[in-house]
PDB file of C-alpha atoms in Angstrom:
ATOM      1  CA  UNK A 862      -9.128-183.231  93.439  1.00 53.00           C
ATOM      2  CA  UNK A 863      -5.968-184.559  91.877  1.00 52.00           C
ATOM      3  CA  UNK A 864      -7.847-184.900  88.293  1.00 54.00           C
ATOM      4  CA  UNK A 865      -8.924-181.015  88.739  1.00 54.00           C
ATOM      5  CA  UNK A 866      -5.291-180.313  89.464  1.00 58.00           C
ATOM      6  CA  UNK A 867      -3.918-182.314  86.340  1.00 54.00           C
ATOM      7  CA  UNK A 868      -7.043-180.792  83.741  1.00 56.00           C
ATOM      8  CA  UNK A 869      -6.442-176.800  84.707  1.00 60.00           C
ATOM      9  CA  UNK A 870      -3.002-177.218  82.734  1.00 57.00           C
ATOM     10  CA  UNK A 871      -4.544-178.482  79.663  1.00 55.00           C
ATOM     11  CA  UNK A 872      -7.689-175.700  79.907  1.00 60.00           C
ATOM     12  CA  UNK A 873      -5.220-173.127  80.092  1.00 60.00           C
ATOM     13  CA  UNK A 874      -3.039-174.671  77.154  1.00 53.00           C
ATOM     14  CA  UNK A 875      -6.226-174.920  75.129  1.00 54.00           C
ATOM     15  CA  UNK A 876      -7.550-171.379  75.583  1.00 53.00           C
ATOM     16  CA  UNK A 877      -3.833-170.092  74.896  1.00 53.00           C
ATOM     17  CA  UNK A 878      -3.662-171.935  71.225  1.00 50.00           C
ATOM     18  CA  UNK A 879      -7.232-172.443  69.907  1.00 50.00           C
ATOM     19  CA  UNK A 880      -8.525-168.775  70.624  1.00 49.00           C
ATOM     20  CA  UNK A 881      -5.043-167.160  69.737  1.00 52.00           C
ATOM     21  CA  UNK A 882      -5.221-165.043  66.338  1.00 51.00           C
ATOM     22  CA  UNK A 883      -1.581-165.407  66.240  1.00 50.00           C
ATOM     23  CA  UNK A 884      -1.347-169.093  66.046  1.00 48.00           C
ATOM     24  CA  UNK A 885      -2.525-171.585  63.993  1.00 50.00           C
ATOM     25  CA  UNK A 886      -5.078-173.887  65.153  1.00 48.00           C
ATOM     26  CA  UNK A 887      -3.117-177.551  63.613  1.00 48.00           C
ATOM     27  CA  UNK A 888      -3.475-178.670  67.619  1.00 45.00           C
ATOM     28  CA  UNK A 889      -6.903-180.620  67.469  1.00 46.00           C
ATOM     29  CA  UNK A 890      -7.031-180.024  63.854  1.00 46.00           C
ATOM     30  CA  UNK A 891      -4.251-181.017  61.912  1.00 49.00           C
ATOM     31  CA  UNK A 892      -6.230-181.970  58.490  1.00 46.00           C
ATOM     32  CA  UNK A 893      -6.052-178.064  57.682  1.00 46.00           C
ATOM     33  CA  UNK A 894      -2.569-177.330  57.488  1.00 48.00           C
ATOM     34  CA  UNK A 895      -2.641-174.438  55.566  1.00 48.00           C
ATOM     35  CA  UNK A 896       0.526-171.787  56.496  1.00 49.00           C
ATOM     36  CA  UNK A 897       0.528-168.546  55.013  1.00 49.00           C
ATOM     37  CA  UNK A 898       4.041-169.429  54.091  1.00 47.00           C
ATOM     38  CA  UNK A 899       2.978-171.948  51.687  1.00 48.00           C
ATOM     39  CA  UNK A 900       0.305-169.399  50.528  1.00 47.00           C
ATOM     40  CA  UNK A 901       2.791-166.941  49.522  1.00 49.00           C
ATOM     41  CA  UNK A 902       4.962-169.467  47.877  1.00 50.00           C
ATOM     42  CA  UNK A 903       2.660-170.301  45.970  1.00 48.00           C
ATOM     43  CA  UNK A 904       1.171-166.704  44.693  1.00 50.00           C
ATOM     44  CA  UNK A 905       4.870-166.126  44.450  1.00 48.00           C
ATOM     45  CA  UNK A 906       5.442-168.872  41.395  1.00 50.00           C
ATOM     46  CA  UNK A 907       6.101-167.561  37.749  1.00 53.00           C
ATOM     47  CA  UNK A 908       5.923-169.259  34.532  1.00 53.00           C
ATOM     48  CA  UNK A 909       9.614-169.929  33.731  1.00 50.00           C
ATOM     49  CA  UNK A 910      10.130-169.500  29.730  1.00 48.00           C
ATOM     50  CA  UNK A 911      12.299-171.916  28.455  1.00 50.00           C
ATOM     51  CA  UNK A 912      15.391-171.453  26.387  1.00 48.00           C
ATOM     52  CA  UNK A 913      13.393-173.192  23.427  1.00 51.00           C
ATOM     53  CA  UNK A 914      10.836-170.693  23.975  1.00 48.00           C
ATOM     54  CA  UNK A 915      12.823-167.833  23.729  1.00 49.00           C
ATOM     55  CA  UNK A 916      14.383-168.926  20.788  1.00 49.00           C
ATOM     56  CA  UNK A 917      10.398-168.912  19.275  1.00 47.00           C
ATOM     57  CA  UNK A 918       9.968-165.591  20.033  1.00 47.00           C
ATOM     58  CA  UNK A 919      13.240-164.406  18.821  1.00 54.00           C
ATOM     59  CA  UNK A 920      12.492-166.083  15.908  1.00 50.00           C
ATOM     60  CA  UNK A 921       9.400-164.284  15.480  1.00 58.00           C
ATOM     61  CA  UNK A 922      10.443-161.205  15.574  1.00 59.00           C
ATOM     62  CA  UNK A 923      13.206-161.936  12.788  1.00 55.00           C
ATOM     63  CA  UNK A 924      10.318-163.674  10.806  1.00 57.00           C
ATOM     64  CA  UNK A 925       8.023-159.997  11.293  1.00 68.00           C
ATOM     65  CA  UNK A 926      10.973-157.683  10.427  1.00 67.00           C
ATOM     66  CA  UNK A 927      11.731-160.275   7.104  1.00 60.00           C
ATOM     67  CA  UNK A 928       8.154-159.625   6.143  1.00 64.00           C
ATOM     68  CA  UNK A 929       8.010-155.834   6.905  1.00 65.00           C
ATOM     69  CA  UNK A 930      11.398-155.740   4.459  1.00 60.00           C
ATOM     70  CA  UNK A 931       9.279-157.987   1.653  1.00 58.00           C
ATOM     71  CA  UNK A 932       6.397-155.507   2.116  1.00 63.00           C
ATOM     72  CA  UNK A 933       7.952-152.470   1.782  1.00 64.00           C
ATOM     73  CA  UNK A 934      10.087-154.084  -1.111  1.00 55.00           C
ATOM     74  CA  UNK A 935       7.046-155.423  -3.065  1.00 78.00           C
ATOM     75  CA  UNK A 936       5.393-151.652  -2.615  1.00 80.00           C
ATOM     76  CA  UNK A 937       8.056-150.257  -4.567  1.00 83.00           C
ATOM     77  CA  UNK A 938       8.259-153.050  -7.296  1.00 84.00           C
ATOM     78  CA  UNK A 939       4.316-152.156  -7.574  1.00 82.00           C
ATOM     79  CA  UNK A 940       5.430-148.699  -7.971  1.00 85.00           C
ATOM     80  CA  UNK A 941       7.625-149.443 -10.664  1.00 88.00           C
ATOM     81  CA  UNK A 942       5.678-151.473 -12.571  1.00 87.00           C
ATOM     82  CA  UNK A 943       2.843-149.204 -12.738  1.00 88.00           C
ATOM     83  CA  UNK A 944       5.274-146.395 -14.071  1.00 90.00           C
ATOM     84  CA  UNK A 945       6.243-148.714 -16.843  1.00 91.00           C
ATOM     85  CA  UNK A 946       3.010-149.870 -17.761  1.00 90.00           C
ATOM     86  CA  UNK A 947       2.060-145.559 -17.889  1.00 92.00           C
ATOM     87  CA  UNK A 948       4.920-145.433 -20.161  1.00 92.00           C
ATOM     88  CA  UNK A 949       3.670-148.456 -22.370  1.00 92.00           C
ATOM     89  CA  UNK A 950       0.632-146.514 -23.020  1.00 91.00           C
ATOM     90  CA  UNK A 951       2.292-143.081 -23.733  1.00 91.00           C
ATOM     91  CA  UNK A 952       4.099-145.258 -26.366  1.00 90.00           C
ATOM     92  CA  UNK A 953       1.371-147.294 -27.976  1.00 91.00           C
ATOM     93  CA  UNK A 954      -0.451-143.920 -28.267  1.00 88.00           C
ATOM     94  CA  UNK A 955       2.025-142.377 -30.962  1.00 86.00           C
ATOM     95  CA  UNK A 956       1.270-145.356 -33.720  1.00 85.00           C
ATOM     96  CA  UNK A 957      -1.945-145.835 -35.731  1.00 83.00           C
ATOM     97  CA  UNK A 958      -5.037-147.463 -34.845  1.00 84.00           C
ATOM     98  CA  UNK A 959      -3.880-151.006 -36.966  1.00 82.00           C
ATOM     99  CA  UNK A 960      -0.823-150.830 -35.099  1.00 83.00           C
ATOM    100  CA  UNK A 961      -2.283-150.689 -31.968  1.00 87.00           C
ATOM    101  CA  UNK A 962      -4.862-153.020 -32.713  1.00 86.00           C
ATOM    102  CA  UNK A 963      -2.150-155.653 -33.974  1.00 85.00           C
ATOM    103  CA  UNK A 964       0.240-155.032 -30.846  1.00 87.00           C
ATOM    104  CA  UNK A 965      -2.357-155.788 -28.882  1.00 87.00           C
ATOM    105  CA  UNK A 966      -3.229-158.514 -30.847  1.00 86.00           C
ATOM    106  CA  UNK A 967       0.122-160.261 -30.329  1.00 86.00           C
ATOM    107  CA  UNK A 968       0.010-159.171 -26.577  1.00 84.00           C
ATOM    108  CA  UNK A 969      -3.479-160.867 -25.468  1.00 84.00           C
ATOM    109  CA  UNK A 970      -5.093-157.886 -24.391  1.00 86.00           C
ATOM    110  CA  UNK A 971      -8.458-157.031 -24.199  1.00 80.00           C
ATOM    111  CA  UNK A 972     -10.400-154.488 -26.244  1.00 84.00           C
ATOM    112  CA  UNK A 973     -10.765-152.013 -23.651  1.00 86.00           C
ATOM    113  CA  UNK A 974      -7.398-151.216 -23.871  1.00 88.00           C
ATOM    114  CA  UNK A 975      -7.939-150.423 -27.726  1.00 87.00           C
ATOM    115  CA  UNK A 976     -10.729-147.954 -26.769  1.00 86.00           C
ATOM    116  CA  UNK A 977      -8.747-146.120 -23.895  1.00 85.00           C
ATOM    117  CA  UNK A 978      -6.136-145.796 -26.514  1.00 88.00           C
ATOM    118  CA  UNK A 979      -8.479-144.345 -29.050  1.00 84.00           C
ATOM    119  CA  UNK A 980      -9.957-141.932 -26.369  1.00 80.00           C
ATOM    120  CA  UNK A 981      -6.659-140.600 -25.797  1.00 82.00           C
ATOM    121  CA  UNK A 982      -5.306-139.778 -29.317  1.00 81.00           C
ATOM    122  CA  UNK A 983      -8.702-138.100 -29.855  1.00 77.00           C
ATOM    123  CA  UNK A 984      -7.652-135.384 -26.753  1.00 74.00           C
ATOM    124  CA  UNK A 985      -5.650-132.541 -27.642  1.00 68.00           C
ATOM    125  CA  UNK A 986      -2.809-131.141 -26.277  1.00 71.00           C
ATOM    126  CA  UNK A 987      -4.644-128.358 -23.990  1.00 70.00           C
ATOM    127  CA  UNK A 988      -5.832-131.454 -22.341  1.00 69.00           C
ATOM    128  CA  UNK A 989      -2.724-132.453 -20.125  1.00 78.00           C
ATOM    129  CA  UNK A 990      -5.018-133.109 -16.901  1.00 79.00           C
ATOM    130  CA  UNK A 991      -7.452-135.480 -18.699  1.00 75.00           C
ATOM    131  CA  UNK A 992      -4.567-137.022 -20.669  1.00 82.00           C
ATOM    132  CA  UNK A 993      -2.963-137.367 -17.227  1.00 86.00           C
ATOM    133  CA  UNK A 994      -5.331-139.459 -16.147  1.00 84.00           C
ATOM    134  CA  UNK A 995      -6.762-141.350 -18.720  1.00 86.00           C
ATOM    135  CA  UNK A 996      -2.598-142.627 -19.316  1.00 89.00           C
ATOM    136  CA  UNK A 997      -3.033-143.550 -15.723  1.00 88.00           C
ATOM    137  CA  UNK A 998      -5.942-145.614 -16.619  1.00 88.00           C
ATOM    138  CA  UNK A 999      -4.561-147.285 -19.612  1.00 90.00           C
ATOM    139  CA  UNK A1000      -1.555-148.565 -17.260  1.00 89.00           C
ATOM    140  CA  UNK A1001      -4.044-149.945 -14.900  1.00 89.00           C
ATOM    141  CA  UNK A1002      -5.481-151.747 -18.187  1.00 89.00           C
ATOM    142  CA  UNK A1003      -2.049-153.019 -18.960  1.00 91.00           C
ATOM    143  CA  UNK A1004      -0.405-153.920 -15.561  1.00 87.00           C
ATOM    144  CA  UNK A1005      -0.918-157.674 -16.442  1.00 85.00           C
ATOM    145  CA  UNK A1006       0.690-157.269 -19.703  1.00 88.00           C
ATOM    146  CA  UNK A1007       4.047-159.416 -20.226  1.00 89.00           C
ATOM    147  CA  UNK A1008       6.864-157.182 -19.865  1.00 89.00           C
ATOM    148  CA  UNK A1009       8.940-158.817 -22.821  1.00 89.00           C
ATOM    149  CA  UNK A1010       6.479-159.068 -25.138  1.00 88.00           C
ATOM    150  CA  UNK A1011       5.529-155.502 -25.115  1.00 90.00           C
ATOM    151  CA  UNK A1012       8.961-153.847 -24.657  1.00 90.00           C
ATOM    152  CA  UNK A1013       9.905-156.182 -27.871  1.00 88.00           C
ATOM    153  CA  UNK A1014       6.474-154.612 -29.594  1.00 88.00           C
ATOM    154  CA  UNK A1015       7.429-150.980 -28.792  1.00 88.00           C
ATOM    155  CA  UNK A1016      10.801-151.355 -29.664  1.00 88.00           C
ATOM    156  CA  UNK A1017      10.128-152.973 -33.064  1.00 85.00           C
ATOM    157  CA  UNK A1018       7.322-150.471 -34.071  1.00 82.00           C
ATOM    158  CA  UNK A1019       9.393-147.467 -33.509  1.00 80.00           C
ATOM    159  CA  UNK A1020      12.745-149.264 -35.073  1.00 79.00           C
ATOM    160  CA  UNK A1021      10.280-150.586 -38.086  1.00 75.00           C
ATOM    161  CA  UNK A1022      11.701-153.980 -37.790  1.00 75.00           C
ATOM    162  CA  UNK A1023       9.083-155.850 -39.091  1.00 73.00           C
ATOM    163  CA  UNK A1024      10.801-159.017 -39.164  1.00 76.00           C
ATOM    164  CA  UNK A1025      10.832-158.691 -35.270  1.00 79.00           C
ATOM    165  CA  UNK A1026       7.122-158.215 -35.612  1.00 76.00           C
ATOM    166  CA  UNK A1027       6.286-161.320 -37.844  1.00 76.00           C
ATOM    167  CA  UNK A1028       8.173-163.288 -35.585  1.00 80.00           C
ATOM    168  CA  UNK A1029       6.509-162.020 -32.261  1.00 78.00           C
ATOM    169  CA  UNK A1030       3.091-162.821 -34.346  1.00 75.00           C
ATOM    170  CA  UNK A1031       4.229-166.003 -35.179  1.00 72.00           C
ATOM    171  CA  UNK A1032       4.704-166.582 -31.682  1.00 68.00           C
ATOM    172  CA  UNK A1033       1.220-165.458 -30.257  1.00 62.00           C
ATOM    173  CA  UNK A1034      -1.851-167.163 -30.432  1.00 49.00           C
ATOM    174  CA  UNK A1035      -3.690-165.498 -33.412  1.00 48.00           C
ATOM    175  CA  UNK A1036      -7.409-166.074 -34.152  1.00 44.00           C
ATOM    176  CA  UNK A1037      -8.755-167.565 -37.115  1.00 36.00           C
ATOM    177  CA  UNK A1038      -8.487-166.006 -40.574  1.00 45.00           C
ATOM    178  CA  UNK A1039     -12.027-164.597 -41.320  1.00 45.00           C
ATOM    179  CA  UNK A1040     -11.633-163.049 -37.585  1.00 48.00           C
ATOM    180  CA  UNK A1041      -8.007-161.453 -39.267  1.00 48.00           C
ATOM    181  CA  UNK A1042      -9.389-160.274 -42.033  1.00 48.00           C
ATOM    182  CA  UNK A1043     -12.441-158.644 -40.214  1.00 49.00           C
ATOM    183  CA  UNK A1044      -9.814-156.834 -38.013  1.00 49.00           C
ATOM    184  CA  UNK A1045      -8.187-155.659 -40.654  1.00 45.00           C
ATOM    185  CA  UNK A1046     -11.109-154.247 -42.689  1.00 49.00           C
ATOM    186  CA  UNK A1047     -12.013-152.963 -39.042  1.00 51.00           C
ATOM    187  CA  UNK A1048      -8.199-150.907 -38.706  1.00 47.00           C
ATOM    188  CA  UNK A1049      -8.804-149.801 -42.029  1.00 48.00           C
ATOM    189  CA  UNK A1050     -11.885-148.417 -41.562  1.00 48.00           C
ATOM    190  CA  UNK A1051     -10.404-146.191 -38.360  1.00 50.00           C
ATOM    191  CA  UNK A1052      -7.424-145.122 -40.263  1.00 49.00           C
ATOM    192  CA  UNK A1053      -9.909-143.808 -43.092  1.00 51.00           C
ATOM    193  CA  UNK A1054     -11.910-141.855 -40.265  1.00 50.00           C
ATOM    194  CA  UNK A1055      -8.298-140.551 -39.103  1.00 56.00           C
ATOM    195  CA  UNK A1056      -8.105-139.030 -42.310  1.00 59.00           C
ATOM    196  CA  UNK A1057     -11.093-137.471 -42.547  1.00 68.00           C
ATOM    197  CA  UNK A1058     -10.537-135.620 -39.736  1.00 74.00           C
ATOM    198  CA  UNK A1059      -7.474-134.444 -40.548  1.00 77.00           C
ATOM    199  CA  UNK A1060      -9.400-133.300 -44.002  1.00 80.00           C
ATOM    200  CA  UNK A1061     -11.792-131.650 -41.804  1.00 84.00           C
ATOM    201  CA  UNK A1062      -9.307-129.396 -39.803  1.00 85.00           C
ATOM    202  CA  UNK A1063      -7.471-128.567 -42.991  1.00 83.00           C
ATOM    203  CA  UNK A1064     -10.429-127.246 -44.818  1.00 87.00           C
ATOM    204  CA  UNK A1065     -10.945-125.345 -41.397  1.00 91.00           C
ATOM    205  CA  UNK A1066      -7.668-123.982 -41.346  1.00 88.00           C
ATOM    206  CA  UNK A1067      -7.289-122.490 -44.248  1.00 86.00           C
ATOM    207  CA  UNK A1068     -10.943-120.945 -44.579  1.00 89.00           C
ATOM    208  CA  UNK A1069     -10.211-119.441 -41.054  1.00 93.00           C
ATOM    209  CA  UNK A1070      -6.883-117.860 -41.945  1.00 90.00           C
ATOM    210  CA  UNK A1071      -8.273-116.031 -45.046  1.00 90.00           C
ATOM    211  CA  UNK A1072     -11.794-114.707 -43.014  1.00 91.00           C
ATOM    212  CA  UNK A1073     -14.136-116.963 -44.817  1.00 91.00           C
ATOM    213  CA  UNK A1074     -17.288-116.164 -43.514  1.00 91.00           C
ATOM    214  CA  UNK A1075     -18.945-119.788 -44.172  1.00 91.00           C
ATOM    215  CA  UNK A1076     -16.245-121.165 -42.457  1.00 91.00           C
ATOM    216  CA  UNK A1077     -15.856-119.039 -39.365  1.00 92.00           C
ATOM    217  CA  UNK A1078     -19.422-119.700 -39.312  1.00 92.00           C
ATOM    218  CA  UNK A1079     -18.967-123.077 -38.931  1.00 91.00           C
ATOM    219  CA  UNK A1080     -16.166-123.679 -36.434  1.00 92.00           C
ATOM    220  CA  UNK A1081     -17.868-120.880 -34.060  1.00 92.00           C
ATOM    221  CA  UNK A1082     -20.987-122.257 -34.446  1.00 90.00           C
ATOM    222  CA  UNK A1083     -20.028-125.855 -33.382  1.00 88.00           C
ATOM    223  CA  UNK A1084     -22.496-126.205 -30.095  1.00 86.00           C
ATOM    224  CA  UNK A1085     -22.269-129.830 -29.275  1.00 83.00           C
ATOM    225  CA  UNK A1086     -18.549-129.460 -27.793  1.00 83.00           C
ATOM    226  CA  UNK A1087     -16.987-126.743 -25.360  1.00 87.00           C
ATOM    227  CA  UNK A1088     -13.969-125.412 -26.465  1.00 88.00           C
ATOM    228  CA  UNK A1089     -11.665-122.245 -26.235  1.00 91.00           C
ATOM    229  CA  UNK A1090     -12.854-119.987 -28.604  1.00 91.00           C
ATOM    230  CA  UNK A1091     -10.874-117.082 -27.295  1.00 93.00           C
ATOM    231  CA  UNK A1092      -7.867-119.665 -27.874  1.00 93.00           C
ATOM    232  CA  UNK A1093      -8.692-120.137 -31.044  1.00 93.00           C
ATOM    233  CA  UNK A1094      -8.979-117.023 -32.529  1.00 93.00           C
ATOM    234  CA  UNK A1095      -5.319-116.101 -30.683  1.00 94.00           C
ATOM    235  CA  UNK A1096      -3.896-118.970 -32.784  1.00 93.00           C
ATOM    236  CA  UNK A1097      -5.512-117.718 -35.759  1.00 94.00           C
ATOM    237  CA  UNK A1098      -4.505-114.062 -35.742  1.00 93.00           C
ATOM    238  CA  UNK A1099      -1.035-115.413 -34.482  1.00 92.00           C
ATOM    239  CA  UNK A1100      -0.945-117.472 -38.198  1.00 89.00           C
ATOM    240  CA  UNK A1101      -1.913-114.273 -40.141  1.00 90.00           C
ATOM    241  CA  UNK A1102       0.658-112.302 -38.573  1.00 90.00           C
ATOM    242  CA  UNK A1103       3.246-114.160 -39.728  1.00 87.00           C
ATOM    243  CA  UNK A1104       1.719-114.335 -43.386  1.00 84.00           C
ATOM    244  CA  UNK A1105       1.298-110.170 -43.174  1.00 83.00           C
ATOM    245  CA  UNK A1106       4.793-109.921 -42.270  1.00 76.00           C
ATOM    246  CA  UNK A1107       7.511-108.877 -45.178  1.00 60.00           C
ATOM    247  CA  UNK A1108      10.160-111.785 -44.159  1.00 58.00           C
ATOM    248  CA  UNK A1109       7.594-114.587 -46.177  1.00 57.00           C
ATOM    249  CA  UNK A1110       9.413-117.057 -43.482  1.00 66.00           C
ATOM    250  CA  UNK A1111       7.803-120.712 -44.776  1.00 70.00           C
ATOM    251  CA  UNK A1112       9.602-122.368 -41.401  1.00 73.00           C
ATOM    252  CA  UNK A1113       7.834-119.634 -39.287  1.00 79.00           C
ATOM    253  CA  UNK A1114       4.841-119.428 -41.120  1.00 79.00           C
ATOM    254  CA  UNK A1115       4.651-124.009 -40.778  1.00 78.00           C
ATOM    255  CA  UNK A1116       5.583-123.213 -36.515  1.00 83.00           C
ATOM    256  CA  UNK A1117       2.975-120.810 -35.945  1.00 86.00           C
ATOM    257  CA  UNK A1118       0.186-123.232 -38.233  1.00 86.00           C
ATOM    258  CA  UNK A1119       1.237-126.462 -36.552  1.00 86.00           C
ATOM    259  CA  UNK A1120      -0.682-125.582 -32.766  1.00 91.00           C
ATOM    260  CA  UNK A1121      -3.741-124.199 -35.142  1.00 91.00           C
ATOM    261  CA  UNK A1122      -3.534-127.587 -36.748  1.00 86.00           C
ATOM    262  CA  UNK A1123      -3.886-129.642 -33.595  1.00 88.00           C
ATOM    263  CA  UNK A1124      -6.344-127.711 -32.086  1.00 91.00           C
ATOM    264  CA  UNK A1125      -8.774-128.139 -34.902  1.00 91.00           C
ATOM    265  CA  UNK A1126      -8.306-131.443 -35.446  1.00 86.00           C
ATOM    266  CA  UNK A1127      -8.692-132.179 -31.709  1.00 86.00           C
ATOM    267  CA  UNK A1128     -11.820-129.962 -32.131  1.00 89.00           C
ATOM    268  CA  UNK A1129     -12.931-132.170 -35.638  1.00 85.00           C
ATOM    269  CA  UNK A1130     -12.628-135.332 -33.658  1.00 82.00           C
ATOM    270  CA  UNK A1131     -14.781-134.877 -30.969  1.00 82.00           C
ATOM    271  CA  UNK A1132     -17.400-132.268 -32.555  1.00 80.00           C
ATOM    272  CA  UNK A1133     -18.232-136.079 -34.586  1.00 70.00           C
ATOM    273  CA  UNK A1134     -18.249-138.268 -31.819  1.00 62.00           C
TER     274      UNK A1134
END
């Protein structure tokens, strides 16, 4: 009786804290002592960055925004340098075939720029687009070109230093003599061809101004290149004009020949490639 009395105590205890939802059950069990408190402690912890790392990231950034600057800065030095190596073709363009061929000598360059070069004296001056972009080309072929050596080329070609020239040939690597002297025969060669066009369009501008049939024949017959004949007969009848006209003005009569001129030796050039 007395051990019933002393064990209802402890059953009600028991069904108080082990069946409560509200409690925790560490009574009998105290190897799972898991609070929610501790729980959200722990789902509550952050990584803490360090001054050191926030100095890495700052550091960063600085190092991103340095190379953005650098970008944009080597962009417009591209920029530049593609403008001037344009311009180094536009000059190289205005001297003869054995000048070209010898400046490029000096330079190192490759052949292909020779050829580009020759393509673009041979188009005339109604061809702005196509000159347009075969310059563009020809400073693609050049980008890699040392800028002192060809300045100092230019320069001395259109001053007609040539002791500046011997001594930037003394300075580059030249070939061997025979290969000289084959170049040479080579230049020669193109600078005789030069001529003969030029020949060419003078026989065909004068036969054109004075109506020679045989001649009018042959420049309006050409088949195997287009070209503006409506353009060409403007410039002709614009040349007889001024010969017709009572004034007998030689500097008029040279200014209204001189676009005639180009456009048939433009037209003589390519009518025998």
């Amino acid at each position: 009786m007395a051990q019933a009395s002393l064990a209802a105590p402890l059953r009600r205890y028991c069904s108080q804290h082990l069946f409560s939802p509200f409690k925790p059950r560490h009574f009998l069990f105290p190897f799972s002592r898991t609070s929610s408190y501790s729980l959200s402690q722990a789902r509550a912890l952050r990584p803490v960055v360090s001054p050191s790392d926030g100095d890495a990231i700052d550091w960063e950034g600085k190092r991103s925004e340095a190379a953005r600057l650098a970008d944009r800065k080597s962009r417009n030095e591209l920029k530049r340098e593609a403008r001037r190596a344009v311009q180094w073709g536009v000059e190289l363009s205005n001297f003869s075939p054995s000048q070209i061929k010898r400046a490029l000598k000096v330079a190192s360059l490759e052949k292909e720029v020779y050829e580009a070069l020759m393509l673009v004296k041979r188009l005339g001056p109604d061809v702005r687009e196509g000159k347009r972009r075969q310059f563009n080309y020809i400073g693609f072929l050049l980008r890699n070109a040392e800028p002192e050596v060809m300045d100092a080329l230019i320069q001395a070609y259109k001053d007609g230093d040539t002791s500046r020239l011997h001594s930037l040939t003394a300075k580059a690597s030249l070939s061997t003599e025979g290969e000289e002297e084959e170049e040479i025969e080579e230049a020669s060669d193109e600078d005789e061809v030069v001529e003969d066009y030029v020949q060419v369009a003078t026989r065909w501008l004068e036969g054109l101004i004075c109506n020679d049939p045989s001649i009018t024949k042959e420049v309006y017959g050409i088949q195997n290149v287009e070209f503006d004949r409506q353009e060409l007969r403007r410039l002709v009848r614009k040349v007889q004009l001024v010969q017709e006209g009572r004034s007998n003005d030689a500097a008029a009569l040279m200014q209204a020949k001189r676009p005639l001129m180009r456009f048939l030796r433009s037209l003589s050039k390519r009518t025998d490639e």
